[in-house]
Amino acid sequence: MSSLGCLWNRSRLEAYTDGALEAPAARAVTAHVERCPACRTRVGRLRRLRDFVSVEAGPADDPDWTGFWPAVRRRIASEPARPAVKDAWWLPFWKPVWGHPRLATVTAALAALLLSFSFWPGQEGEVPVAWAGPVVVQDVSTADPGGSVMVYSTPERDVTVIWVFASESTR
Ligand SMILES: [Zn+2]
């Protein structure tokens, strides 16, 4: 039989099964599940589902980044530099990083740095706006085989931004 307690607990059962709840919430759910056969059944079903999925899928591997930067370098060398103007020029660079915890941490710090550039005051009387001018990727070379560097510049604002991706071994 469902109760008000079930209503509160149902939405948390999935996180509970994954061990993703904060300690106080986990204790509350444990107490409820011990008393409530309906929720206990659900937890049992979720556990079986989780075990099934983890056996079938296996742990996710880190993406292979070895071919990424050499390919970027080749394109810079082979294609004439042209400013890329897009709605959000950084989005294609962010997407491959998103979901990659190690890079995401580094990039989040750099994004904060970029943001400070983005709100750099413009010319006199100009309201500081998000930086959306043409951007030229100049270089991604680095002597460090484990690290990657990307150098951007924007001719309009005369600003150069350098991204440094450090690998685990160099930190
Ligand atoms: Zn219940």
JSON list of N, CA, C and O in Angstrom, two decimals, residues 93-151:
[
{"chain": "A", "resi": 93, "resn": "PHE", "atom": "N", "xyz": [34.57, 23.06, -29.22]},
{"chain": "A", "resi": 93, "resn": "PHE", "atom": "CA", "xyz": [35.76, 22.68, -28.45]},
{"chain": "A", "resi": 93, "resn": "PHE", "atom": "C", "xyz": [35.38, 22.14, -27.09]},
{"chain": "A", "resi": 93, "resn": "PHE", "atom": "O", "xyz": [36.09, 21.37, -26.49]},
{"chain": "A", "resi": 94, "resn": "TRP", "atom": "N", "xyz": [34.26, 22.62, -26.59]},
{"chain": "A", "resi": 94, "resn": "TRP", "atom": "CA", "xyz": [33.82, 22.18, -25.28]},
{"chain": "A", "resi": 94, "resn": "TRP", "atom": "C", "xyz": [33.22, 20.79, -25.33]},
{"chain": "A", "resi": 94, "resn": "TRP", "atom": "O", "xyz": [33.44, 19.97, -24.46]},
{"chain": "A", "resi": 95, "resn": "LYS", "atom": "N", "xyz": [32.45, 20.52, -26.42]},
{"chain": "A", "resi": 95, "resn": "LYS", "atom": "CA", "xyz": [31.69, 19.26, -26.48]},
{"chain": "A", "resi": 95, "resn": "LYS", "atom": "C", "xyz": [32.53, 18.01, -26.29]},
{"chain": "A", "resi": 95, "resn": "LYS", "atom": "O", "xyz": [32.14, 17.13, -25.54]},
{"chain": "A", "resi": 96, "resn": "PRO", "atom": "N", "xyz": [33.69, 17.89, -26.99]},
{"chain": "A", "resi": 96, "resn": "PRO", "atom": "CA", "xyz": [34.46, 16.65, -26.77]},
{"chain": "A", "resi": 96, "resn": "PRO", "atom": "C", "xyz": [35.02, 16.55, -25.36]},
{"chain": "A", "resi": 96, "resn": "PRO", "atom": "O", "xyz": [35.38, 15.46, -24.92]},
{"chain": "A", "resi": 97, "resn": "VAL", "atom": "N", "xyz": [35.08, 17.68, -24.68]},
{"chain": "A", "resi": 97, "resn": "VAL", "atom": "CA", "xyz": [35.68, 17.70, -23.34]},
{"chain": "A", "resi": 97, "resn": "VAL", "atom": "C", "xyz": [34.64, 17.33, -22.29]},
{"chain": "A", "resi": 97, "resn": "VAL", "atom": "O", "xyz": [34.92, 16.67, -21.30]},
{"chain": "A", "resi": 98, "resn": "TRP", "atom": "N", "xyz": [33.41, 17.74, -22.57]},
{"chain": "A", "resi": 98, "resn": "TRP", "atom": "CA", "xyz": [32.32, 17.50, -21.65]},
{"chain": "A", "resi": 98, "resn": "TRP", "atom": "C", "xyz": [32.17, 16.01, -21.40]},
{"chain": "A", "resi": 98, "resn": "TRP", "atom": "O", "xyz": [32.18, 15.22, -22.34]},
{"chain": "A", "resi": 99, "resn": "GLY", "atom": "N", "xyz": [32.07, 15.60, -20.16]},
{"chain": "A", "resi": 99, "resn": "GLY", "atom": "CA", "xyz": [31.91, 14.19, -19.85]},
{"chain": "A", "resi": 99, "resn": "GLY", "atom": "C", "xyz": [33.23, 13.48, -19.64]},
{"chain": "A", "resi": 99, "resn": "GLY", "atom": "O", "xyz": [33.27, 12.32, -19.32]},
{"chain": "A", "resi": 100, "resn": "HIS", "atom": "N", "xyz": [34.31, 14.21, -19.83]},
{"chain": "A", "resi": 100, "resn": "HIS", "atom": "CA", "xyz": [35.64, 13.66, -19.59]},
{"chain": "A", "resi": 100, "resn": "HIS", "atom": "C", "xyz": [36.17, 14.36, -18.35]},
{"chain": "A", "resi": 100, "resn": "HIS", "atom": "O", "xyz": [36.67, 15.47, -18.44]},
{"chain": "A", "resi": 101, "resn": "PRO", "atom": "N", "xyz": [36.02, 13.71, -17.18]},
{"chain": "A", "resi": 101, "resn": "PRO", "atom": "CA", "xyz": [36.21, 14.44, -15.92]},
{"chain": "A", "resi": 101, "resn": "PRO", "atom": "C", "xyz": [37.54, 15.16, -15.81]},
{"chain": "A", "resi": 101, "resn": "PRO", "atom": "O", "xyz": [37.59, 16.30, -15.37]},
{"chain": "A", "resi": 102, "resn": "ARG", "atom": "N", "xyz": [38.62, 14.46, -16.26]},
{"chain": "A", "resi": 102, "resn": "ARG", "atom": "CA", "xyz": [39.95, 15.06, -16.08]},
{"chain": "A", "resi": 102, "resn": "ARG", "atom": "C", "xyz": [40.06, 16.36, -16.89]},
{"chain": "A", "resi": 102, "resn": "ARG", "atom": "O", "xyz": [40.44, 17.39, -16.38]},
{"chain": "A", "resi": 103, "resn": "LEU", "atom": "N", "xyz": [39.66, 16.27, -18.16]},
{"chain": "A", "resi": 103, "resn": "LEU", "atom": "CA", "xyz": [39.74, 17.45, -19.01]},
{"chain": "A", "resi": 103, "resn": "LEU", "atom": "C", "xyz": [38.72, 18.50, -18.61]},
{"chain": "A", "resi": 103, "resn": "LEU", "atom": "O", "xyz": [38.98, 19.69, -18.68]},
{"chain": "A", "resi": 104, "resn": "ALA", "atom": "N", "xyz": [37.56, 18.03, -18.17]},
{"chain": "A", "resi": 104, "resn": "ALA", "atom": "CA", "xyz": [36.51, 18.97, -17.80]},
{"chain": "A", "resi": 104, "resn": "ALA", "atom": "C", "xyz": [36.96, 19.86, -16.65]},
{"chain": "A", "resi": 104, "resn": "ALA", "atom": "O", "xyz": [36.69, 21.05, -16.63]},
{"chain": "A", "resi": 105, "resn": "THR", "atom": "N", "xyz": [37.71, 19.28, -15.70]},
{"chain": "A", "resi": 105, "resn": "THR", "atom": "CA", "xyz": [38.19, 20.05, -14.57]},
{"chain": "A", "resi": 105, "resn": "THR", "atom": "C", "xyz": [39.15, 21.14, -15.04]},
{"chain": "A", "resi": 105, "resn": "THR", "atom": "O", "xyz": [39.01, 22.30, -14.69]},
{"chain": "A", "resi": 106, "resn": "VAL", "atom": "N", "xyz": [40.08, 20.73, -15.88]},
{"chain": "A", "resi": 106, "resn": "VAL", "atom": "CA", "xyz": [41.06, 21.68, -16.40]},
{"chain": "A", "resi": 106, "resn": "VAL", "atom": "C", "xyz": [40.35, 22.76, -17.19]},
{"chain": "A", "resi": 106, "resn": "VAL", "atom": "O", "xyz": [40.61, 23.96, -17.03]},
{"chain": "A", "resi": 107, "resn": "THR", "atom": "N", "xyz": [39.41, 22.34, -18.02]},
{"chain": "A", "resi": 107, "resn": "THR", "atom": "CA", "xyz": [38.75, 23.27, -18.90]},
{"chain": "A", "resi": 107, "resn": "THR", "atom": "C", "xyz": [37.84, 24.22, -18.13]},
{"chain": "A", "resi": 107, "resn": "THR", "atom": "O", "xyz": [37.70, 25.38, -18.50]},
{"chain": "A", "resi": 108, "resn": "ALA", "atom": "N", "xyz": [37.23, 23.71, -17.06]},
{"chain": "A", "resi": 108, "resn": "ALA", "atom": "CA", "xyz": [36.36, 24.59, -16.28]},
{"chain": "A", "resi": 108, "resn": "ALA", "atom": "C", "xyz": [37.18, 25.75, -15.72]},
{"chain": "A", "resi": 108, "resn": "ALA", "atom": "O", "xyz": [36.73, 26.90, -15.73]},
{"chain": "A", "resi": 109, "resn": "ALA", "atom": "N", "xyz": [38.40, 25.44, -15.26]},
{"chain": "A", "resi": 109, "resn": "ALA", "atom": "CA", "xyz": [39.26, 26.50, -14.74]},
{"chain": "A", "resi": 109, "resn": "ALA", "atom": "C", "xyz": [39.61, 27.49, -15.84]},
{"chain": "A", "resi": 109, "resn": "ALA", "atom": "O", "xyz": [39.59, 28.70, -15.63]},
{"chain": "A", "resi": 110, "resn": "LEU", "atom": "N", "xyz": [39.89, 26.95, -17.03]},
{"chain": "A", "resi": 110, "resn": "LEU", "atom": "CA", "xyz": [40.24, 27.82, -18.15]},
{"chain": "A", "resi": 110, "resn": "LEU", "atom": "C", "xyz": [39.03, 28.60, -18.64]},
{"chain": "A", "resi": 110, "resn": "LEU", "atom": "O", "xyz": [39.16, 29.75, -19.07]},
{"chain": "A", "resi": 111, "resn": "ALA", "atom": "N", "xyz": [37.86, 27.98, -18.55]},
{"chain": "A", "resi": 111, "resn": "ALA", "atom": "CA", "xyz": [36.63, 28.68, -18.97]},
{"chain": "A", "resi": 111, "resn": "ALA", "atom": "C", "xyz": [36.40, 29.90, -18.08]},
{"chain": "A", "resi": 111, "resn": "ALA", "atom": "O", "xyz": [35.98, 30.95, -18.55]},
{"chain": "A", "resi": 112, "resn": "ALA", "atom": "N", "xyz": [36.73, 29.74, -16.80]},
{"chain": "A", "resi": 112, "resn": "ALA", "atom": "CA", "xyz": [36.60, 30.86, -15.88]},
{"chain": "A", "resi": 112, "resn": "ALA", "atom": "C", "xyz": [37.53, 31.99, -16.32]},
{"chain": "A", "resi": 112, "resn": "ALA", "atom": "O", "xyz": [37.16, 33.17, -16.32]},
{"chain": "A", "resi": 113, "resn": "LEU", "atom": "N", "xyz": [38.73, 31.58, -16.74]},
{"chain": "A", "resi": 113, "resn": "LEU", "atom": "CA", "xyz": [39.70, 32.55, -17.23]},
{"chain": "A", "resi": 113, "resn": "LEU", "atom": "C", "xyz": [39.18, 33.24, -18.49]},
{"chain": "A", "resi": 113, "resn": "LEU", "atom": "O", "xyz": [39.26, 34.46, -18.64]},
{"chain": "A", "resi": 114, "resn": "LEU", "atom": "N", "xyz": [38.61, 32.41, -19.40]},
{"chain": "A", "resi": 114, "resn": "LEU", "atom": "CA", "xyz": [38.08, 32.94, -20.65]},
{"chain": "A", "resi": 114, "resn": "LEU", "atom": "C", "xyz": [36.95, 33.92, -20.39]},
{"chain": "A", "resi": 114, "resn": "LEU", "atom": "O", "xyz": [36.82, 34.94, -21.05]},
{"chain": "A", "resi": 115, "resn": "LEU", "atom": "N", "xyz": [36.14, 33.59, -19.40]},
{"chain": "A", "resi": 115, "resn": "LEU", "atom": "CA", "xyz": [35.00, 34.43, -19.06]},
{"chain": "A", "resi": 115, "resn": "LEU", "atom": "C", "xyz": [35.48, 35.82, -18.67]},
{"chain": "A", "resi": 115, "resn": "LEU", "atom": "O", "xyz": [34.87, 36.82, -19.03]},
{"chain": "A", "resi": 116, "resn": "SER", "atom": "N", "xyz": [36.63, 35.86, -17.98]},
{"chain": "A", "resi": 116, "resn": "SER", "atom": "CA", "xyz": [37.14, 37.16, -17.59]},
{"chain": "A", "resi": 116, "resn": "SER", "atom": "C", "xyz": [37.58, 37.95, -18.82]},
{"chain": "A", "resi": 116, "resn": "SER", "atom": "O", "xyz": [37.50, 39.17, -18.84]},
{"chain": "A", "resi": 117, "resn": "PHE", "atom": "N", "xyz": [38.00, 37.22, -19.88]},
{"chain": "A", "resi": 117, "resn": "PHE", "atom": "CA", "xyz": [38.31, 37.90, -21.14]},
{"chain": "A", "resi": 117, "resn": "PHE", "atom": "C", "xyz": [37.03, 38.36, -21.83]},
{"chain": "A", "resi": 117, "resn": "PHE", "atom": "O", "xyz": [36.98, 39.42, -22.43]},
{"chain": "A", "resi": 118, "resn": "SER", "atom": "N", "xyz": [36.01, 37.49, -21.71]},
{"chain": "A", "resi": 118, "resn": "SER", "atom": "CA", "xyz": [34.75, 37.77, -22.40]},
{"chain": "A", "resi": 118, "resn": "SER", "atom": "C", "xyz": [34.14, 39.09, -21.94]},
{"chain": "A", "resi": 118, "resn": "SER", "atom": "O", "xyz": [33.47, 39.77, -22.70]},
{"chain": "A", "resi": 119, "resn": "PHE", "atom": "N", "xyz": [34.35, 39.42, -20.70]},
{"chain": "A", "resi": 119, "resn": "PHE", "atom": "CA", "xyz": [33.73, 40.63, -20.18]},
{"chain": "A", "resi": 119, "resn": "PHE", "atom": "C", "xyz": [34.73, 41.77, -20.05]},
{"chain": "A", "resi": 119, "resn": "PHE", "atom": "O", "xyz": [34.53, 42.74, -19.36]},
{"chain": "A", "resi": 120, "resn": "TRP", "atom": "N", "xyz": [35.81, 41.58, -20.75]},
{"chain": "A", "resi": 120, "resn": "TRP", "atom": "CA", "xyz": [36.81, 42.62, -20.85]},
{"chain": "A", "resi": 120, "resn": "TRP", "atom": "C", "xyz": [36.13, 43.88, -21.41]},
{"chain": "A", "resi": 120, "resn": "TRP", "atom": "O", "xyz": [35.43, 43.80, -22.42]},
{"chain": "A", "resi": 121, "resn": "PRO", "atom": "N", "xyz": [36.31, 45.02, -20.78]},
{"chain": "A", "resi": 121, "resn": "PRO", "atom": "CA", "xyz": [35.62, 46.20, -21.28]},
{"chain": "A", "resi": 121, "resn": "PRO", "atom": "C", "xyz": [36.02, 46.52, -22.72]},
{"chain": "A", "resi": 121, "resn": "PRO", "atom": "O", "xyz": [37.19, 46.41, -23.08]},
{"chain": "A", "resi": 122, "resn": "GLY", "atom": "N", "xyz": [35.07, 46.88, -23.52]},
{"chain": "A", "resi": 122, "resn": "GLY", "atom": "CA", "xyz": [35.34, 47.19, -24.91]},
{"chain": "A", "resi": 122, "resn": "GLY", "atom": "C", "xyz": [35.82, 48.62, -25.06]},
{"chain": "A", "resi": 122, "resn": "GLY", "atom": "O", "xyz": [36.32, 49.23, -24.12]},
{"chain": "A", "resi": 123, "resn": "GLN", "atom": "N", "xyz": [35.67, 49.17, -26.27]},
{"chain": "A", "resi": 123, "resn": "GLN", "atom": "CA", "xyz": [36.08, 50.56, -26.49]},
{"chain": "A", "resi": 123, "resn": "GLN", "atom": "C", "xyz": [35.17, 51.51, -25.71]},
{"chain": "A", "resi": 123, "resn": "GLN", "atom": "O", "xyz": [34.14, 51.11, -25.20]},
{"chain": "A", "resi": 124, "resn": "GLU", "atom": "N", "xyz": [35.57, 52.73, -25.70]},
{"chain": "A", "resi": 124, "resn": "GLU", "atom": "CA", "xyz": [34.82, 53.74, -24.96]},
{"chain": "A", "resi": 124, "resn": "GLU", "atom": "C", "xyz": [33.33, 53.74, -25.32]},
{"chain": "A", "resi": 124, "resn": "GLU", "atom": "O", "xyz": [32.97, 53.73, -26.49]},
{"chain": "A", "resi": 125, "resn": "GLY", "atom": "N", "xyz": [32.52, 53.75, -24.30]},
{"chain": "A", "resi": 125, "resn": "GLY", "atom": "CA", "xyz": [31.09, 53.83, -24.52]},
{"chain": "A", "resi": 125, "resn": "GLY", "atom": "C", "xyz": [30.44, 52.52, -24.91]},
{"chain": "A", "resi": 125, "resn": "GLY", "atom": "O", "xyz": [29.24, 52.43, -24.99]},
{"chain": "A", "resi": 126, "resn": "GLU", "atom": "N", "xyz": [31.30, 51.52, -25.11]},
{"chain": "A", "resi": 126, "resn": "GLU", "atom": "CA", "xyz": [30.76, 50.22, -25.53]},
{"chain": "A", "resi": 126, "resn": "GLU", "atom": "C", "xyz": [30.43, 49.39, -24.30]},
{"chain": "A", "resi": 126, "resn": "GLU", "atom": "O", "xyz": [31.22, 49.31, -23.36]},
{"chain": "A", "resi": 127, "resn": "VAL", "atom": "N", "xyz": [29.28, 48.78, -24.30]},
{"chain": "A", "resi": 127, "resn": "VAL", "atom": "CA", "xyz": [28.91, 47.92, -23.19]},
{"chain": "A", "resi": 127, "resn": "VAL", "atom": "C", "xyz": [29.72, 46.62, -23.31]},
{"chain": "A", "resi": 127, "resn": "VAL", "atom": "O", "xyz": [29.81, 46.06, -24.40]},
{"chain": "A", "resi": 128, "resn": "PRO", "atom": "N", "xyz": [30.33, 46.17, -22.20]},
{"chain": "A", "resi": 128, "resn": "PRO", "atom": "CA", "xyz": [31.06, 44.90, -22.30]},
{"chain": "A", "resi": 128, "resn": "PRO", "atom": "C", "xyz": [30.11, 43.77, -22.71]},
{"chain": "A", "resi": 128, "resn": "PRO", "atom": "O", "xyz": [29.10, 43.54, -22.08]},
{"chain": "A", "resi": 129, "resn": "VAL", "atom": "N", "xyz": [30.44, 43.11, -23.78]},
{"chain": "A", "resi": 129, "resn": "VAL", "atom": "CA", "xyz": [29.57, 42.02, -24.25]},
{"chain": "A", "resi": 129, "resn": "VAL", "atom": "C", "xyz": [30.38, 40.74, -24.32]},
{"chain": "A", "resi": 129, "resn": "VAL", "atom": "O", "xyz": [31.60, 40.76, -24.33]},
{"chain": "A", "resi": 130, "resn": "ALA", "atom": "N", "xyz": [29.67, 39.62, -24.37]},
{"chain": "A", "resi": 130, "resn": "ALA", "atom": "CA", "xyz": [30.35, 38.33, -24.53]},
{"chain": "A", "resi": 130, "resn": "ALA", "atom": "C", "xyz": [31.15, 38.38, -25.84]},
{"chain": "A", "resi": 130, "resn": "ALA", "atom": "O", "xyz": [30.67, 38.85, -26.85]},
{"chain": "A", "resi": 131, "resn": "TRP", "atom": "N", "xyz": [32.34, 37.85, -25.77]},
{"chain": "A", "resi": 131, "resn": "TRP", "atom": "CA", "xyz": [33.27, 37.93, -26.88]},
{"chain": "A", "resi": 131, "resn": "TRP", "atom": "C", "xyz": [32.82, 36.99, -27.99]},
{"chain": "A", "resi": 131, "resn": "TRP", "atom": "O", "xyz": [32.85, 35.78, -27.84]},
{"chain": "A", "resi": 132, "resn": "ALA", "atom": "N", "xyz": [32.37, 37.52, -29.10]},
{"chain": "A", "resi": 132, "resn": "ALA", "atom": "CA", "xyz": [31.83, 36.67, -30.16]},
{"chain": "A", "resi": 132, "resn": "ALA", "atom": "C", "xyz": [32.44, 37.01, -31.51]},
{"chain": "A", "resi": 132, "resn": "ALA", "atom": "O", "xyz": [31.89, 36.69, -32.54]},
{"chain": "A", "resi": 133, "resn": "GLY", "atom": "N", "xyz": [33.57, 37.67, -31.48]},
{"chain": "A", "resi": 133, "resn": "GLY", "atom": "CA", "xyz": [34.21, 38.07, -32.73]},
{"chain": "A", "resi": 133, "resn": "GLY", "atom": "C", "xyz": [34.91, 36.91, -33.39]},
{"chain": "A", "resi": 133, "resn": "GLY", "atom": "O", "xyz": [34.86, 35.78, -32.91]},
{"chain": "A", "resi": 134, "resn": "PRO", "atom": "N", "xyz": [35.55, 37.15, -34.55]},
{"chain": "A", "resi": 134, "resn": "PRO", "atom": "CA", "xyz": [36.27, 36.08, -35.22]},
{"chain": "A", "resi": 134, "resn": "PRO", "atom": "C", "xyz": [37.44, 35.57, -34.38]},
{"chain": "A", "resi": 134, "resn": "PRO", "atom": "O", "xyz": [38.11, 36.36, -33.72]},
{"chain": "A", "resi": 135, "resn": "VAL", "atom": "N", "xyz": [37.65, 34.29, -34.42]},
{"chain": "A", "resi": 135, "resn": "VAL", "atom": "CA", "xyz": [38.71, 33.68, -33.63]},
{"chain": "A", "resi": 135, "resn": "VAL", "atom": "C", "xyz": [39.56, 32.84, -34.56]},
{"chain": "A", "resi": 135, "resn": "VAL", "atom": "O", "xyz": [39.05, 32.12, -35.39]},
{"chain": "A", "resi": 136, "resn": "VAL", "atom": "N", "xyz": [40.87, 32.97, -34.44]},
{"chain": "A", "resi": 136, "resn": "VAL", "atom": "CA", "xyz": [41.77, 32.19, -35.26]},
{"chain": "A", "resi": 136, "resn": "VAL", "atom": "C", "xyz": [42.56, 31.24, -34.37]},
{"chain": "A", "resi": 136, "resn": "VAL", "atom": "O", "xyz": [43.20, 31.68, -33.42]},
{"chain": "A", "resi": 137, "resn": "VAL", "atom": "N", "xyz": [42.48, 29.97, -34.67]},
{"chain": "A", "resi": 137, "resn": "VAL", "atom": "CA", "xyz": [43.28, 28.99, -33.95]},
{"chain": "A", "resi": 137, "resn": "VAL", "atom": "C", "xyz": [44.66, 29.00, -34.60]},
{"chain": "A", "resi": 137, "resn": "VAL", "atom": "O", "xyz": [44.78, 28.74, -35.80]},
{"chain": "A", "resi": 138, "resn": "GLN", "atom": "N", "xyz": [45.68, 29.30, -33.84]},
{"chain": "A", "resi": 138, "resn": "GLN", "atom": "CA", "xyz": [47.01, 29.48, -34.42]},
{"chain": "A", "resi": 138, "resn": "GLN", "atom": "C", "xyz": [47.91, 28.27, -34.28]},
{"chain": "A", "resi": 138, "resn": "GLN", "atom": "O", "xyz": [48.70, 27.97, -35.16]},
{"chain": "A", "resi": 139, "resn": "ASP", "atom": "N", "xyz": [47.81, 27.60, -33.13]},
{"chain": "A", "resi": 139, "resn": "ASP", "atom": "CA", "xyz": [48.78, 26.55, -32.90]},
{"chain": "A", "resi": 139, "resn": "ASP", "atom": "C", "xyz": [48.27, 25.59, -31.84]},
{"chain": "A", "resi": 139, "resn": "ASP", "atom": "O", "xyz": [47.53, 25.99, -30.95]},
{"chain": "A", "resi": 140, "resn": "VAL", "atom": "N", "xyz": [48.65, 24.33, -31.97]},
{"chain": "A", "resi": 140, "resn": "VAL", "atom": "CA", "xyz": [48.33, 23.37, -30.93]},
{"chain": "A", "resi": 140, "resn": "VAL", "atom": "C", "xyz": [49.57, 22.55, -30.58]},
{"chain": "A", "resi": 140, "resn": "VAL", "atom": "O", "xyz": [49.47, 21.48, -30.03]},
{"chain": "A", "resi": 141, "resn": "SER", "atom": "N", "xyz": [50.74, 23.06, -30.95]},
{"chain": "A", "resi": 141, "resn": "SER", "atom": "CA", "xyz": [51.96, 22.28, -30.72]},
{"chain": "A", "resi": 141, "resn": "SER", "atom": "C", "xyz": [52.46, 22.44, -29.30]},
{"chain": "A", "resi": 141, "resn": "SER", "atom": "O", "xyz": [52.33, 23.49, -28.70]},
{"chain": "A", "resi": 142, "resn": "THR", "atom": "N", "xyz": [53.04, 21.37, -28.79]},
{"chain": "A", "resi": 142, "resn": "THR", "atom": "CA", "xyz": [53.69, 21.44, -27.49]},
{"chain": "A", "resi": 142, "resn": "THR", "atom": "C", "xyz": [54.81, 20.41, -27.46]},
{"chain": "A", "resi": 142, "resn": "THR", "atom": "O", "xyz": [54.71, 19.36, -28.10]},
{"chain": "A", "resi": 143, "resn": "ALA", "atom": "N", "xyz": [55.88, 20.75, -26.72]},
{"chain": "A", "resi": 143, "resn": "ALA", "atom": "CA", "xyz": [57.00, 19.82, -26.63]},
{"chain": "A", "resi": 143, "resn": "ALA", "atom": "C", "xyz": [56.66, 18.65, -25.71]},
{"chain": "A", "resi": 143, "resn": "ALA", "atom": "O", "xyz": [57.27, 17.59, -25.79]},
{"chain": "A", "resi": 144, "resn": "ASP", "atom": "N", "xyz": [55.67, 18.86, -24.84]},
{"chain": "A", "resi": 144, "resn": "ASP", "atom": "CA", "xyz": [55.29, 17.83, -23.89]},
{"chain": "A", "resi": 144, "resn": "ASP", "atom": "C", "xyz": [54.36, 16.83, -24.57]},
{"chain": "A", "resi": 144, "resn": "ASP", "atom": "O", "xyz": [53.27, 17.18, -24.98]},
{"chain": "A", "resi": 145, "resn": "PRO", "atom": "N", "xyz": [54.80, 15.56, -24.69]},
{"chain": "A", "resi": 145, "resn": "PRO", "atom": "CA", "xyz": [53.96, 14.58, -25.40]},
{"chain": "A", "resi": 145, "resn": "PRO", "atom": "C", "xyz": [52.65, 14.31, -24.66]},
{"chain": "A", "resi": 145, "resn": "PRO", "atom": "O", "xyz": [51.68, 13.88, -25.27]},
{"chain": "A", "resi": 146, "resn": "GLY", "atom": "N", "xyz": [52.64, 14.55, -23.34]},
{"chain": "A", "resi": 146, "resn": "GLY", "atom": "CA", "xyz": [51.42, 14.27, -22.58]},
{"chain": "A", "resi": 146, "resn": "GLY", "atom": "C", "xyz": [50.46, 15.43, -22.53]},
{"chain": "A", "resi": 146, "resn": "GLY", "atom": "O", "xyz": [49.31, 15.29, -22.16]},
{"chain": "A", "resi": 147, "resn": "GLY", "atom": "N", "xyz": [50.93, 16.63, -22.89]},
{"chain": "A", "resi": 147, "resn": "GLY", "atom": "CA", "xyz": [50.07, 17.80, -22.77]},
{"chain": "A", "resi": 147, "resn": "GLY", "atom": "C", "xyz": [49.68, 18.34, -24.11]},
{"chain": "A", "resi": 147, "resn": "GLY", "atom": "O", "xyz": [50.22, 17.97, -25.14]},
{"chain": "A", "resi": 148, "resn": "SER", "atom": "N", "xyz": [48.70, 19.21, -24.12]},
{"chain": "A", "resi": 148, "resn": "SER", "atom": "CA", "xyz": [48.26, 19.84, -25.36]},
{"chain": "A", "resi": 148, "resn": "SER", "atom": "C", "xyz": [48.05, 21.33, -25.11]},
{"chain": "A", "resi": 148, "resn": "SER", "atom": "O", "xyz": [47.63, 21.73, -24.05]},
{"chain": "A", "resi": 149, "resn": "VAL", "atom": "N", "xyz": [48.36, 22.09, -26.13]},
{"chain": "A", "resi": 149, "resn": "VAL", "atom": "CA", "xyz": [48.21, 23.54, -26.02]},
{"chain": "A", "resi": 149, "resn": "VAL", "atom": "C", "xyz": [47.39, 24.01, -27.21]},
{"chain": "A", "resi": 149, "resn": "VAL", "atom": "O", "xyz": [47.54, 23.51, -28.32]},
{"chain": "A", "resi": 150, "resn": "MET", "atom": "N", "xyz": [46.50, 24.95, -26.98]},
{"chain": "A", "resi": 150, "resn": "MET", "atom": "CA", "xyz": [45.78, 25.54, -28.08]},
{"chain": "A", "resi": 150, "resn": "MET", "atom": "C", "xyz": [45.86, 27.06, -27.94]},
{"chain": "A", "resi": 150, "resn": "MET", "atom": "O", "xyz": [45.58, 27.60, -26.88]},
{"chain": "A", "resi": 151, "resn": "VAL", "atom": "N", "xyz": [46.28, 27.70, -29.02]},
{"chain": "A", "resi": 151, "resn": "VAL", "atom": "CA", "xyz": [46.45, 29.15, -28.98]},
{"chain": "A", "resi": 151, "resn": "VAL", "atom": "C", "xyz": [45.40, 29.78, -29.90]},
{"chain": "A", "resi": 151, "resn": "VAL", "atom": "O", "xyz": [45.35, 29.50, -31.09]}
]
